[in-house]
Amino acid sequence: MSKHFLSRKLSTLILTAALGTFSTVALSHQQGDWIARVGAATVDPDESSSLLNVSGLGGNIADSGLGVDADTQAGFTFAYMLTDKLAVELLAATPFKHDVTLTGSGIAGAQPGLPDGSKIASVEHLPPTLSLQYFLRDSSSAFKPYVGIGINYTVILDEDLSAGIKADIADGGLAASNLDVDNSLGLALQIGADYQLNDQWLLNASIWNIDIDTEASLDSAVGEVKADLDIDPWVYMLSVGYKF
Ligand code: NI
């Protein structure tokens, strides 16, 4: 064998090995990587409400409460790989807007204009969530499931009462004003997975269960109305990610 042949053979081997290593390295999440993901995020409340407490109607109203509907917005996550298997991730989104409704027919006993299901408000919030994530598999596989645990801080940006409950008693409302919904700090649990398409691009699906407990209150012609509301939503996000 000529020296020339050997060196060609050797350089082919080295190149093959280098490419092999390169593609494994590129597919894996590695310490120091940033991953940005953008997609659609749905906040689907699994709410439970206390009875409405109405100071001018003798306290708790039987068969009453609050309900919250779901909303979908643009979601973003930014993750940083602390090690090859541990990441810290921030969930961000455009503001979610939820309808708040009366549940039960307790309030209708005092005001027939506000039956079960009446929309009484819309509430806008942002639920930034910071999580520590653990990737479960060898990082060189394209499918990368993970679990996460984190802290959620839900910031109420805007709370607007609906015309129906703002109307005077004679017009079927409660002359409601000054709706206040508290911000919430709570635990967030997460499962999700990245599917690496190539060196940079990936698909992601992620689910959070977030503990969001709040108190809502408003003033009205029948005194202060209050309820404890555990929103405790499931948050679903499908996204496309880019690693750099
Ligand atoms: Ni809760």
Short mmCIF file of C-alpha atoms and ligand atoms in Angstrom, two decimals:
data_model
loop_
_atom_site.label_atom_id
_atom_site.label_comp_id
_atom_site.label_asym_id
_atom_site.label_seq_id
_atom_site.Cartn_x
_atom_site.Cartn_y
_atom_site.Cartn_z
CA MET A 1 0.00 0.00 0.00
CA SER A 2 1.27 3.36 -0.89
CA LYS A 3 1.59 6.03 1.71
CA HIS A 4 -0.87 8.03 -0.36
CA PHE A 5 -3.55 5.31 -0.16
CA LEU A 6 -3.10 4.97 3.60
CA SER A 7 -3.47 8.65 4.26
CA ARG A 8 -6.55 8.78 2.04
CA LYS A 9 -8.03 5.83 3.88
CA LEU A 10 -7.18 7.42 7.21
CA SER A 11 -8.64 10.77 6.32
CA THR A 12 -11.86 9.11 5.14
CA LEU A 13 -12.06 7.30 8.48
CA ILE A 14 -11.43 10.47 10.41
CA LEU A 15 -13.98 12.38 8.36
CA THR A 16 -16.61 9.63 8.85
CA ALA A 17 -15.94 9.56 12.56
CA ALA A 18 -16.03 13.33 12.78
CA LEU A 19 -19.34 13.53 10.89
CA GLY A 20 -20.78 10.77 13.04
CA THR A 21 -19.71 12.53 16.21
CA PHE A 22 -20.87 15.84 14.84
CA SER A 23 -24.39 14.66 14.06
CA THR A 24 -24.72 12.96 17.48
CA VAL A 25 -23.42 16.05 19.21
CA ALA A 26 -25.67 18.33 17.22
CA LEU A 27 -28.80 16.23 17.85
CA SER A 28 -28.20 16.04 21.55
CA HIS A 29 -29.03 18.82 23.95
CA GLN A 30 -25.78 19.84 25.56
CA GLN A 31 -24.75 21.95 28.45
CA GLY A 32 -24.77 25.57 27.32
CA ASP A 33 -27.42 25.15 24.59
CA TRP A 34 -30.28 27.61 24.37
CA ILE A 35 -33.60 26.38 23.02
CA ALA A 36 -36.27 28.87 21.93
CA ARG A 37 -39.73 27.48 21.16
CA VAL A 38 -42.78 29.24 19.76
CA GLY A 39 -46.26 27.82 19.35
CA ALA A 40 -49.83 27.79 20.58
CA ALA A 41 -50.53 27.57 24.31
CA THR A 42 -53.94 26.79 25.78
CA VAL A 43 -54.83 27.56 29.38
CA ASP A 44 -57.68 25.21 30.28
CA PRO A 45 -58.91 25.91 33.83
CA ASP A 46 -59.89 22.98 36.04
CA GLU A 47 -61.45 25.41 38.45
CA SER A 48 -63.17 24.96 41.76
CA SER A 49 -64.90 27.85 43.44
CA SER A 50 -66.04 28.55 46.96
CA LEU A 51 -69.62 29.67 47.45
CA LEU A 52 -70.11 33.36 46.72
CA ASN A 53 -70.12 35.34 49.92
CA VAL A 54 -72.40 38.37 49.67
CA SER A 55 -72.21 40.59 52.73
CA GLY A 56 -75.66 42.17 52.19
CA LEU A 57 -77.39 38.80 51.67
CA GLY A 58 -76.34 37.12 54.91
CA GLY A 59 -73.04 35.56 53.83
CA ASN A 60 -72.55 32.43 51.72
CA ILE A 61 -75.11 31.89 48.97
CA ALA A 62 -76.08 28.24 48.52
CA ASP A 63 -75.65 26.86 44.96
CA SER A 64 -73.33 29.64 43.80
CA GLY A 65 -69.81 29.99 42.51
CA LEU A 66 -67.60 31.12 39.64
CA GLY A 67 -66.53 29.40 36.44
CA VAL A 68 -63.67 30.22 34.06
CA ASP A 69 -63.38 29.26 30.38
CA ALA A 70 -60.29 28.29 28.36
CA ASP A 71 -58.17 30.48 26.09
CA THR A 72 -55.41 29.90 23.54
CA GLN A 73 -52.60 32.35 22.86
CA ALA A 74 -49.12 32.45 21.36
CA GLY A 75 -46.74 30.69 23.74
CA PHE A 76 -42.98 30.96 24.01
CA THR A 77 -40.48 28.98 26.01
CA PHE A 78 -36.81 29.73 26.47
CA ALA A 79 -34.66 26.99 27.89
CA TYR A 80 -31.02 26.85 28.88
CA MET A 81 -29.23 23.54 29.32
CA LEU A 82 -27.49 23.63 32.71
CA THR A 83 -26.06 20.16 31.99
CA ASP A 84 -26.72 17.68 29.16
CA LYS A 85 -29.86 16.52 31.03
CA LEU A 86 -30.97 19.44 33.21
CA ALA A 87 -32.52 22.60 31.83
CA VAL A 88 -34.07 25.73 33.23
CA GLU A 89 -37.06 26.95 31.22
CA LEU A 90 -39.21 30.07 31.21
CA LEU A 91 -42.75 29.89 29.82
CA ALA A 92 -44.07 33.15 28.42
CA ALA A 93 -47.10 34.03 26.29
CA THR A 94 -49.27 36.77 24.93
CA PRO A 95 -51.94 37.63 27.55
CA PHE A 96 -54.67 35.06 28.13
CA LYS A 97 -58.24 36.33 28.37
CA HIS A 98 -60.90 34.30 30.17
CA ASP A 99 -64.62 34.75 30.64
CA VAL A 100 -65.76 34.46 34.25
CA THR A 101 -69.30 33.17 34.71
CA LEU A 102 -71.69 32.59 37.58
CA THR A 103 -72.32 28.93 38.35
CA GLY A 104 -75.42 27.62 40.11
CA SER A 105 -78.70 29.42 40.47
CA GLY A 106 -78.09 30.83 43.96
CA ILE A 107 -77.58 34.40 42.80
CA ALA A 108 -80.68 34.18 40.59
CA GLY A 109 -82.67 33.78 43.83
CA ALA A 110 -81.80 37.39 44.67
CA GLN A 111 -81.43 38.69 41.13
CA PRO A 112 -83.29 36.73 38.41
CA GLY A 113 -81.34 38.74 35.83
CA LEU A 114 -78.21 36.72 36.72
CA PRO A 115 -78.98 33.03 36.07
CA ASP A 116 -76.54 30.10 36.05
CA GLY A 117 -73.90 30.69 33.37
CA SER A 118 -74.18 34.48 33.23
CA LYS A 119 -70.92 36.04 32.11
CA ILE A 120 -69.93 38.55 34.77
CA ALA A 121 -66.39 39.50 33.80
CA SER A 122 -63.40 38.98 31.56
CA VAL A 123 -59.98 38.68 33.13
CA GLU A 124 -56.64 39.02 31.38
CA HIS A 125 -53.51 37.49 32.86
CA LEU A 126 -49.97 36.36 32.17
CA PRO A 127 -48.76 33.14 33.81
CA PRO A 128 -44.94 33.20 33.57
CA THR A 129 -43.57 29.89 34.81
CA LEU A 130 -39.96 29.08 35.60
CA SER A 131 -39.19 25.35 35.65
CA LEU A 132 -36.28 23.03 36.23
CA GLN A 133 -36.45 20.19 33.70
CA TYR A 134 -34.88 16.78 33.65
CA PHE A 135 -34.47 14.99 30.31
CA LEU A 136 -35.19 11.30 30.78
CA ARG A 137 -33.30 9.68 27.92
CA ASP A 138 -29.83 9.55 26.50
CA SER A 139 -29.51 12.96 24.91
CA SER A 140 -28.39 11.61 21.52
CA SER A 141 -31.85 10.21 20.72
CA ALA A 142 -34.12 12.42 18.61
CA PHE A 143 -37.09 11.93 20.94
CA LYS A 144 -36.38 13.63 24.24
CA PRO A 145 -39.05 13.42 26.92
CA TYR A 146 -38.63 15.40 30.10
CA VAL A 147 -40.31 16.22 33.38
CA GLY A 148 -40.26 19.58 35.08
CA ILE A 149 -41.11 21.28 38.33
CA GLY A 150 -41.36 25.00 38.77
CA ILE A 151 -42.86 28.16 40.11
CA ASN A 152 -45.72 30.04 38.50
CA TYR A 153 -46.53 33.66 39.10
CA THR A 154 -49.86 34.60 37.57
CA VAL A 155 -50.22 38.33 37.08
CA ILE A 156 -53.72 39.68 36.60
CA LEU A 157 -53.34 42.41 33.98
CA ASP A 158 -56.93 43.49 33.58
CA GLU A 159 -60.31 42.63 35.06
CA ASP A 160 -63.47 43.96 33.42
CA LEU A 161 -66.99 43.52 34.72
CA SER A 162 -69.69 42.70 32.16
CA ALA A 163 -72.58 45.05 31.46
CA GLY A 164 -75.13 42.60 32.92
CA ILE A 165 -73.78 42.64 36.47
CA LYS A 166 -72.86 46.34 36.30
CA ALA A 167 -76.49 47.20 35.55
CA ASP A 168 -78.65 48.54 38.37
CA ILE A 169 -80.80 46.14 40.40
CA ALA A 170 -83.92 47.32 38.53
CA ASP A 171 -82.21 46.53 35.24
CA GLY A 172 -81.31 42.96 36.23
CA GLY A 173 -77.79 43.56 37.59
CA LEU A 174 -76.13 44.16 40.95
CA ALA A 175 -74.69 47.64 40.27
CA ALA A 176 -71.29 45.91 40.51
CA SER A 177 -68.00 47.79 40.49
CA ASN A 178 -64.35 47.47 41.57
CA LEU A 179 -63.69 43.88 40.53
CA ASP A 180 -60.42 42.74 42.04
CA VAL A 181 -58.72 39.42 41.28
CA ASP A 182 -55.55 38.61 43.21
CA ASN A 183 -52.27 37.56 41.63
CA SER A 184 -51.16 34.02 42.45
CA LEU A 185 -47.88 32.30 43.27
CA GLY A 186 -47.88 28.52 43.04
CA LEU A 187 -46.27 25.27 42.01
CA ALA A 188 -46.15 24.06 38.40
CA LEU A 189 -45.57 20.47 37.27
CA GLN A 190 -44.71 19.65 33.69
CA ILE A 191 -44.15 16.82 31.26
CA GLY A 192 -43.06 17.35 27.67
CA ALA A 193 -40.90 16.15 24.85
CA ASP A 194 -38.67 17.55 22.15
CA TYR A 195 -38.41 15.77 18.83
CA GLN A 196 -35.21 16.82 17.11
CA LEU A 197 -35.72 17.23 13.32
CA ASN A 198 -32.15 18.19 12.51
CA ASP A 199 -29.24 19.95 14.16
CA GLN A 200 -31.20 23.10 14.93
CA TRP A 201 -34.94 22.52 14.56
CA LEU A 202 -37.22 20.55 16.82
CA LEU A 203 -40.88 19.98 17.57
CA ASN A 204 -42.17 20.13 21.12
CA ALA A 205 -45.28 19.15 23.01
CA SER A 206 -45.63 20.15 26.63
CA ILE A 207 -48.25 19.97 29.40
CA TRP A 208 -48.20 21.87 32.68
CA ASN A 209 -50.50 21.56 35.65
CA ILE A 210 -50.33 24.86 37.48
CA ASP A 211 -51.60 25.71 40.94
CA ILE A 212 -53.31 29.09 40.54
CA ASP A 213 -55.39 30.04 43.57
CA THR A 214 -56.95 33.45 43.75
CA GLU A 215 -59.60 35.50 45.47
CA ALA A 216 -62.08 37.58 43.52
CA SER A 217 -64.09 40.39 45.03
CA LEU A 218 -66.34 43.18 43.87
CA ASP A 219 -68.57 45.85 45.32
CA SER A 220 -72.29 45.83 44.59
CA ALA A 221 -75.69 47.17 45.64
CA VAL A 222 -75.97 44.12 47.95
CA GLY A 223 -72.58 44.65 49.56
CA GLU A 224 -69.21 43.06 48.90
CA VAL A 225 -69.24 39.84 46.85
CA LYS A 226 -66.28 37.50 47.40
CA ALA A 227 -65.18 34.05 46.31
CA ASP A 228 -62.06 31.92 46.55
CA LEU A 229 -61.31 30.55 43.13
CA ASP A 230 -58.80 27.78 42.44
CA ILE A 231 -58.22 27.98 38.70
CA ASP A 232 -55.56 25.20 38.67
CA PRO A 233 -55.36 25.00 34.87
CA TRP A 234 -53.88 22.45 32.54
CA VAL A 235 -51.68 24.28 30.05
CA TYR A 236 -51.04 22.60 26.69
CA MET A 237 -48.46 23.84 24.22
CA LEU A 238 -47.41 22.65 20.78
CA SER A 239 -44.40 24.43 19.40
CA VAL A 240 -41.51 24.57 17.01
CA GLY A 241 -38.12 25.05 18.58
CA TYR A 242 -34.72 26.27 17.51
CA LYS A 243 -31.51 25.37 19.30
CA PHE A 244 -28.45 27.58 19.32
NI NI B 1 -54.98 25.19 43.73
#
